[in-house]
GROMACS .gro file of C-alpha atoms in nm:
model
  342
    1MET     CA    1  -1.398   1.413  -1.465
    2ALA     CA    2  -1.710   1.469  -1.675
    3ARG     CA    3  -1.967   1.353  -1.417
    4PRO     CA    4  -2.136   1.668  -1.280
    5GLN     CA    5  -2.331   1.504  -0.994
    6VAL     CA    6  -2.220   1.273  -0.712
    7SER     CA    7  -2.452   1.030  -0.534
    8ILE     CA    8  -2.482   1.018  -0.153
    9HIS     CA    9  -2.484   0.705   0.065
   10GLY     CA   10  -2.727   0.691   0.357
   11CYS     CA   11  -2.558   0.682   0.695
   12GLU     CA   12  -2.784   0.403   0.829
   13ASP     CA   13  -2.784   0.134   0.558
   14GLY     CA   14  -2.525   0.272   0.313
   15ALA     CA   15  -2.775   0.266   0.024
   16LEU     CA   16  -2.763   0.545  -0.235
   17ILE     CA   17  -3.032   0.806  -0.163
   18SER     CA   18  -3.213   1.020  -0.418
   19ARG     CA   19  -3.033   1.341  -0.323
   20GLN     CA   20  -2.717   1.429  -0.518
   21LEU     CA   21  -2.442   1.687  -0.487
   22PRO     CA   22  -2.267   1.885  -0.762
   23LEU     CA   23  -1.905   1.790  -0.814
   24PRO     CA   24  -1.674   2.058  -0.665
   25ALA     CA   25  -1.438   2.229  -0.907
   26ILE     CA   26  -1.130   2.097  -0.722
   27PHE     CA   27  -1.188   1.752  -0.874
   28LYS     CA   28  -1.115   1.900  -1.218
   29ALA     CA   29  -0.775   2.036  -1.112
   30PRO     CA   30  -0.473   1.913  -1.308
   31ILE     CA   31  -0.311   1.602  -1.165
   32ARG     CA   32   0.063   1.664  -1.130
   33PRO     CA   33   0.256   1.372  -0.977
   34ASP     CA   34   0.581   1.569  -1.003
   35VAL     CA   35   0.446   1.858  -0.792
   36VAL     CA   36   0.294   1.620  -0.538
   37HIS     CA   37   0.616   1.422  -0.501
   38PHE     CA   38   0.828   1.738  -0.463
   39VAL     CA   39   0.600   1.894  -0.201
   40HIS     CA   40   0.557   1.568  -0.010
   41SER     CA   41   0.929   1.494   0.007
   42ASN     CA   42   0.996   1.844   0.141
   43ILE     CA   43   0.715   1.890   0.394
   44SER     CA   44   0.767   1.537   0.529
   45LYS     CA   45   1.103   1.659   0.661
   46ASN     CA   46   0.939   1.921   0.883
   47HIS     CA   47   0.865   1.691   1.175
   48ARG     CA   48   1.219   1.557   1.211
   49GLN     CA   49   1.398   1.593   1.541
   50ALA     CA   50   1.760   1.704   1.551
   51TYR     CA   51   2.022   1.442   1.639
   52ALA     CA   52   2.400   1.450   1.671
   53VAL     CA   53   2.686   1.261   1.829
   54SER     CA   54   2.848   1.405   2.141
   55LYS     CA   55   3.102   1.674   2.061
   56GLU     CA   56   3.348   1.502   2.298
   57ALA     CA   57   3.305   1.158   2.140
   58GLY     CA   58   3.640   1.009   2.033
   59HIS     CA   59   3.842   1.278   2.209
   60GLN     CA   60   3.795   1.167   2.570
   61THR     CA   61   4.149   1.038   2.602
   62SER     CA   62   4.496   1.188   2.632
   63ALA     CA   63   4.690   1.121   2.311
   64GLU     CA   64   4.979   1.276   2.126
   65SER     CA   65   5.169   1.189   1.808
   66TRP     CA   66   5.508   1.026   1.847
   67GLY     CA   67   5.634   1.234   1.557
   68THR     CA   68   5.870   1.110   1.285
   69GLY     CA   69   6.170   0.880   1.308
   70ARG     CA   70   6.007   0.587   1.489
   71ALA     CA   71   5.880   0.400   1.182
   72VAL     CA   72   5.513   0.440   1.282
   73ALA     CA   73   5.232   0.654   1.151
   74ARG     CA   74   5.205   1.008   1.285
   75ILE     CA   75   4.852   0.956   1.418
   76PRO     CA   76   4.808   1.064   1.784
   77ARG     CA   77   4.872   0.773   2.021
   78VAL     CA   78   4.745   0.707   2.374
   79ARG     CA   79   4.996   0.790   2.647
   80GLY     CA   80   5.112   0.566   2.929
   81GLY     CA   81   5.201   0.201   2.959
   82GLY     CA   82   5.105  -0.123   3.128
   83THR     CA   83   4.794  -0.175   2.919
   84HIS     CA   84   4.700  -0.268   2.564
   85ARG     CA   85   4.546   0.074   2.516
   86SER     CA   86   4.873   0.263   2.550
   87GLY     CA   87   5.035   0.331   2.216
   88GLN     CA   88   4.712   0.271   2.021
   89GLY     CA   89   4.603   0.531   1.766
   90ALA     CA   90   4.335   0.775   1.881
   91TYR     CA   91   4.117   1.067   1.765
   92GLY     CA   92   4.121   0.987   1.391
   93ASN     CA   93   3.814   0.852   1.212
   94MET     CA   94   4.021   0.553   1.098
   95CYS     CA   95   4.111   0.461   1.458
   96ARG     CA   96   3.932   0.228   1.696
   97SER     CA   97   3.741   0.440   1.951
   98GLY     CA   98   3.814   0.751   1.743
   99ARG     CA   99   3.557   1.012   1.639
  100MET     CA  100   3.354   0.975   1.319
  101PHE     CA  101   3.437   1.170   1.006
  102ALA     CA  102   3.249   1.504   1.000
  103PRO     CA  103   3.059   1.453   1.329
  104THR     CA  104   2.688   1.528   1.296
  105LYS     CA  105   2.565   1.856   1.443
  106THR     CA  106   2.225   1.966   1.568
  107TRP     CA  107   2.236   2.279   1.353
  108ARG     CA  108   2.198   2.086   1.032
  109LYS     CA  109   1.925   2.218   0.799
  110TRP     CA  110   1.647   1.983   0.906
  111HIS     CA  111   1.335   2.160   0.778
  112ARG     CA  112   1.229   2.277   0.433
  113ARG     CA  113   1.018   2.572   0.331
  114VAL     CA  114   0.770   2.512   0.048
  115ASN     CA  115   0.581   2.788  -0.129
  116ARG     CA  116   0.217   2.819  -0.031
  117LYS     CA  117   0.092   2.808  -0.391
  118MET     CA  118   0.284   2.489  -0.456
  119ARG     CA  119   0.148   2.328  -0.138
  120ARG     CA  120  -0.203   2.426  -0.247
  121TYR     CA  121  -0.139   2.291  -0.598
  122ALA     CA  122  -0.027   1.957  -0.454
  123ILE     CA  123  -0.337   1.926  -0.232
  124CYS     CA  124  -0.566   2.006  -0.528
  125SER     CA  125  -0.391   1.741  -0.740
  126ALA     CA  126  -0.418   1.482  -0.463
  127VAL     CA  127  -0.791   1.550  -0.414
  128ALA     CA  128  -0.855   1.532  -0.790
  129ALA     CA  129  -0.665   1.202  -0.813
  130SER     CA  130  -0.877   1.053  -0.534
  131ALA     CA  131  -1.176   1.057  -0.773
  132LEU     CA  132  -1.016   0.825  -1.031
  133PRO     CA  133  -1.078   0.453  -0.959
  134ALA     CA  134  -0.779   0.350  -1.171
  135LEU     CA  135  -0.538   0.547  -0.952
  136LEU     CA  136  -0.700   0.413  -0.635
  137MET     CA  137  -0.660   0.053  -0.753
  138ALA     CA  138  -0.306   0.118  -0.872
  139ARG     CA  139  -0.224   0.237  -0.522
  140GLY     CA  140  -0.358  -0.090  -0.380
  141HIS     CA  141  -0.697   0.013  -0.239
  142LYS     CA  142  -0.980  -0.243  -0.247
  143VAL     CA  143  -1.265  -0.043  -0.402
  144ASP     CA  144  -1.427  -0.312  -0.619
  145LYS     CA  145  -1.750  -0.307  -0.415
  146VAL     CA  146  -1.772   0.073  -0.380
  147ALA     CA  147  -2.056   0.212  -0.592
  148GLU     CA  148  -1.871   0.522  -0.711
  149VAL     CA  149  -1.585   0.754  -0.622
  150PRO     CA  150  -1.569   1.009  -0.477
  151CYS     CA  151  -1.760   0.827  -0.203
  152VAL     CA  152  -1.993   1.065  -0.013
  153VAL     CA  153  -2.188   0.967   0.300
  154GLU     CA  154  -2.483   1.148   0.460
  155ALA     CA  155  -2.403   1.418   0.718
  156GLY     CA  156  -2.540   1.207   1.003
  157VAL     CA  157  -2.222   1.000   1.006
  158GLU     CA  158  -2.047   1.288   1.186
  159SER     CA  159  -2.257   1.207   1.493
  160PHE     CA  160  -2.142   0.843   1.512
  161SER     CA  161  -1.964   0.769   1.838
  162LYS     CA  162  -1.934   0.388   1.836
  163THR     CA  163  -1.691   0.178   1.636
  164LYS     CA  164  -1.971  -0.074   1.575
  165GLN     CA  165  -2.161   0.195   1.380
  166ALA     CA  166  -1.852   0.275   1.175
  167VAL     CA  167  -1.794  -0.092   1.087
  168THR     CA  168  -2.159  -0.135   0.982
  169LEU     CA  169  -2.136   0.170   0.755
  170MET     CA  170  -1.805   0.061   0.603
  171LYS     CA  171  -1.949  -0.279   0.517
  172ALA     CA  172  -2.265  -0.123   0.373
  173ILE     CA  173  -2.080   0.110   0.133
  174GLY     CA  174  -1.829  -0.161   0.032
  175ALA     CA  175  -1.523   0.000   0.193
  176TYR     CA  176  -1.458  -0.257   0.464
  177ASP     CA  177  -1.245  -0.472   0.230
  178ASP     CA  178  -0.988  -0.192   0.236
  179VAL     CA  179  -0.992  -0.193   0.616
  180GLU     CA  180  -0.942  -0.571   0.619
  181LYS     CA  181  -0.651  -0.532   0.375
  182ALA     CA  182  -0.484  -0.288   0.614
  183LYS     CA  183  -0.551  -0.513   0.914
  184GLU     CA  184  -0.396  -0.819   0.749
  185SER     CA  185  -0.089  -0.624   0.638
  186ARG     CA  186   0.030  -0.550   0.995
  187LYS     CA  187   0.380  -0.695   1.026
  188VAL     CA  188   0.690  -0.650   1.240
  189ARG     CA  189   0.917  -0.391   1.084
  190THR     CA  190   1.243  -0.511   0.932
  191GLY     CA  191   1.555  -0.344   1.064
  192VAL     CA  192   1.647  -0.165   1.383
  193GLY     CA  193   1.331   0.051   1.384
  194LYS     CA  194   1.148  -0.228   1.565
  195ILE     CA  195   1.332  -0.134   1.886
  196ARG     CA  196   1.272   0.237   1.839
  197ASN     CA  197   0.900   0.256   1.918
  198ARG     CA  198   0.790   0.179   1.562
  199ARG     CA  199   0.772  -0.197   1.584
  200HIS     CA  200   0.496  -0.263   1.333
  201THR     CA  201   0.418  -0.149   0.978
  202MET     CA  202   0.073  -0.142   0.819
  203ARG     CA  203  -0.075  -0.041   0.484
  204LYS     CA  204  -0.300   0.262   0.452
  205GLY     CA  205  -0.677   0.221   0.448
  206PRO     CA  206  -0.958   0.470   0.375
  207LEU     CA  207  -0.927   0.839   0.459
  208VAL     CA  208  -1.242   0.976   0.626
  209ILE     CA  209  -1.286   1.352   0.574
  210TYR     CA  210  -1.540   1.537   0.790
  211LYS     CA  211  -1.637   1.895   0.870
  212GLU     CA  212  -1.768   1.885   1.230
  213ASP     CA  213  -1.641   1.635   1.485
  214ASN     CA  214  -1.954   1.533   1.674
  215GLY     CA  215  -1.806   1.194   1.765
  216ILE     CA  216  -1.687   1.072   1.424
  217THR     CA  217  -1.320   1.062   1.526
  218GLN     CA  218  -1.405   0.845   1.825
  219ALA     CA  219  -1.604   0.607   1.605
  220PHE     CA  220  -1.346   0.558   1.328
  221ARG     CA  221  -1.014   0.597   1.509
  222ASN     CA  222  -0.986   0.231   1.611
  223LEU     CA  223  -1.032   0.088   1.261
  224PRO     CA  224  -0.700  -0.041   1.120
  225GLY     CA  225  -0.553   0.183   0.850
  226VAL     CA  226  -0.828   0.445   0.872
  227THR     CA  227  -0.721   0.810   0.900
  228LEU     CA  228  -0.946   1.107   0.981
  229LEU     CA  229  -0.902   1.462   0.850
  230ASN     CA  230  -1.093   1.786   0.888
  231VAL     CA  231  -1.183   1.931   0.548
  232SER     CA  232  -1.052   2.273   0.649
  233ARG     CA  233  -0.712   2.123   0.736
  234LEU     CA  234  -0.636   1.885   0.450
  235ASN     CA  235  -0.289   1.735   0.479
  236LEU     CA  236  -0.090   1.614   0.178
  237LEU     CA  237   0.091   1.358   0.393
  238HIS     CA  238  -0.243   1.177   0.434
  239LEU     CA  239  -0.394   1.258   0.092
  240ALA     CA  240  -0.090   1.118  -0.091
  241PRO     CA  241   0.107   0.893   0.149
  242GLY     CA  242   0.462   0.838   0.030
  243GLY     CA  243   0.408   1.102  -0.239
  244HIS     CA  244   0.186   0.860  -0.436
  245LEU     CA  245  -0.150   0.979  -0.569
  246GLY     CA  246  -0.477   0.791  -0.530
  247ARG     CA  247  -0.580   0.768  -0.162
  248PHE     CA  248  -0.930   0.628  -0.114
  249CYS     CA  249  -1.131   0.909   0.048
  250ILE     CA  250  -1.473   0.888   0.215
  251TRP     CA  251  -1.634   1.232   0.240
  252THR     CA  252  -1.916   1.338   0.466
  253GLU     CA  253  -2.188   1.540   0.295
  254THR     CA  254  -2.103   1.862   0.478
  255ALA     CA  255  -1.731   1.825   0.406
  256PHE     CA  256  -1.801   1.767   0.038
  257LYS     CA  257  -2.011   2.083   0.021
  258ALA     CA  258  -1.742   2.282   0.203
  259LEU     CA  259  -1.484   2.189  -0.063
  260GLY     CA  260  -1.643   2.436  -0.305
  261GLU     CA  261  -1.612   2.718  -0.051
  262ILE     CA  262  -1.255   2.638   0.057
  263TYR     CA  263  -1.131   2.580  -0.300
  264PRO     CA  264  -1.344   2.800  -0.532
  265SER     CA  265  -1.302   2.753  -0.907
  266ASP     CA  266  -1.133   3.091  -0.961
  267SER     CA  267  -0.848   3.005  -0.719
  268LEU     CA  268  -0.760   2.660  -0.854
  269PRO     CA  269  -0.448   2.580  -1.060
  270ARG     CA  270  -0.507   2.555  -1.434
  271ASP     CA  271  -0.358   2.336  -1.702
  272MET     CA  272  -0.081   2.495  -1.907
  273MET     CA  273  -0.214   2.303  -2.208
  274LYS     CA  274  -0.564   2.170  -2.269
  275ASN     CA  275  -0.421   1.896  -2.487
  276GLY     CA  276  -0.094   1.749  -2.367
  277ASP     CA  277  -0.026   1.552  -2.688
  278LEU     CA  278   0.237   1.789  -2.827
  279THR     CA  279   0.333   1.562  -3.120
  280ARG     CA  280  -0.024   1.549  -3.242
  281ILE     CA  281  -0.056   1.929  -3.219
  282ILE     CA  282   0.265   1.993  -3.415
  283ASN     CA  283   0.173   1.743  -3.688
  284SER     CA  284  -0.186   1.867  -3.722
  285ASP     CA  285  -0.299   2.018  -4.054
  286GLU     CA  286  -0.369   2.356  -3.892
  287ILE     CA  287  -0.009   2.395  -3.772
  288GLN     CA  288   0.162   2.241  -4.073
  289ARG     CA  289  -0.033   2.467  -4.307
  290VAL     CA  290   0.128   2.784  -4.170
  291VAL     CA  291   0.481   2.672  -4.081
  292ARG     CA  292   0.769   2.713  -4.324
  293PRO     CA  293   0.886   2.399  -4.506
  294ALA     CA  294   1.185   2.226  -4.356
  295LYS     CA  295   1.516   2.342  -4.499
  296ALA     CA  296   1.733   2.088  -4.678
  297GLN     CA  297   2.050   2.062  -4.477
  298ARG     CA  298   2.377   2.035  -4.665
  299ARG     CA  299   2.625   1.816  -4.491
  300PRO     CA  300   2.974   1.968  -4.481
  301ALA     CA  301   3.209   1.810  -4.736
  302ILE     CA  302   3.482   1.585  -4.602
  303LYS     CA  303   3.827   1.713  -4.701
  304LYS     CA  304   4.027   1.443  -4.877
  305ASN     CA  305   4.402   1.415  -4.915
  306PRO     CA  306   4.512   1.481  -5.280
  307LEU     CA  307   4.827   1.273  -5.228
  308LYS     CA  308   4.615   0.967  -5.153
  309ASN     CA  309   4.308   1.037  -5.367
  310ILE     CA  310   4.379   1.072  -5.744
  311ASN     CA  311   4.038   1.222  -5.824
  312VAL     CA  312   4.099   1.513  -5.582
  313MET     CA  313   4.452   1.556  -5.723
  314VAL     CA  314   4.316   1.570  -6.079
  315ARG     CA  315   4.076   1.845  -5.976
  316LEU     CA  316   4.368   2.044  -5.840
  317ASN     CA  317   4.616   1.949  -6.117
  318PRO     CA  318   4.467   1.814  -6.443
  319TYR     CA  319   4.815   1.710  -6.565
  320ALA     CA  320   4.851   1.470  -6.270
  321LYS     CA  321   4.647   1.204  -6.452
  322ILE     CA  322   4.879   1.213  -6.756
  323ALA     CA  323   5.190   1.212  -6.539
  324LYS     CA  324   5.065   0.912  -6.334
  325ARG     CA  325   4.979   0.725  -6.655
  326ALA     CA  326   5.322   0.796  -6.803
  327ALA     CA  327   5.492   0.676  -6.485
  328THR     CA  328   5.290   0.355  -6.487
  329LEU     CA  329   5.379   0.286  -6.855
  330ALA     CA  330   5.749   0.354  -6.790
  331LEU     CA  331   5.743   0.109  -6.499
  332LEU     CA  332   5.586  -0.161  -6.713
  333LYS     CA  333   5.842  -0.095  -6.995
  334ARG     CA  334   6.137  -0.138  -6.755
  335ALA     CA  335   5.990  -0.457  -6.614
  336LYS     CA  336   5.949  -0.599  -6.966
  337ALA     CA  337   6.307  -0.507  -7.057
  338ARG     CA  338   6.442  -0.682  -6.745
  339ALA     CA  339   6.243  -0.990  -6.830
  340VAL     CA  340   6.388  -1.003  -7.185
  341ALA     CA  341   6.746  -0.948  -7.061
  342SER     CA  342   6.724  -1.232  -6.814
   0.00000   0.00000   0.00000
């Protein structure tokens, strides 16, 4: 991000006003999809509720093995008679009405601890990625009509209390297409989740970030796909839903100013390398001028069998060539003699 100033939209008509804000240092933080994905996948587990099957499940019957000698498997079998159930296998995970293999327990390790620095790194990366239009479009946000990102709106928007005001502003700054996209994407969930109080799915829309809630949450909360966050409590689960960078964020003026105080430049993560093109660095004239020349590698010689390779045998025994020649001539002489005799 080379742009040092960010324009501000008016809260009444959405037009760009003459006042500008300096770009906070957090938008120049390194963008690390690997860190964001790791942190997201771990902290998203921290709101899970424990579940388990009943500890008595599959064992609520009286059963005992018949032992050996009756030509049946030694699995425990239901006692009694006069019913189909008697004599049926029980308890085992391979049996009908038996317990499952390794029954689930509530003391499973449900939650994950993530280092604070890594969580902070992930939030900085997600905020920095929200200022790149290419990443926003790649994530599916409709930002073609938005003048510029990051999108900053005048502080007066925090006093909005009516949804009608929020819709008017969204249309004025060109962000309402993203809301419409989220609204049209609402569908019935596939699978059994539809009967577990999560019947519908919907795409994510804009993320509105404010500093003081003077009615803004009441105004925006009913817009489809829109999420609201306080700037002092930024949440990676909303900044990078699914662990994917590039959420379209709409900042209020006061929240945008507060970013510099919450994330000062001296506390931000830094790039390990200014230039990530390692091949270009290694092959540059400056590096190649001082490195030692590459050593010529000698390939180890392949050992050959002297009994099968005459050249190797001659190196070991120079007389072998004469002996082999004499043997060949003697063979030819005997063949000629047999031909004359016949």
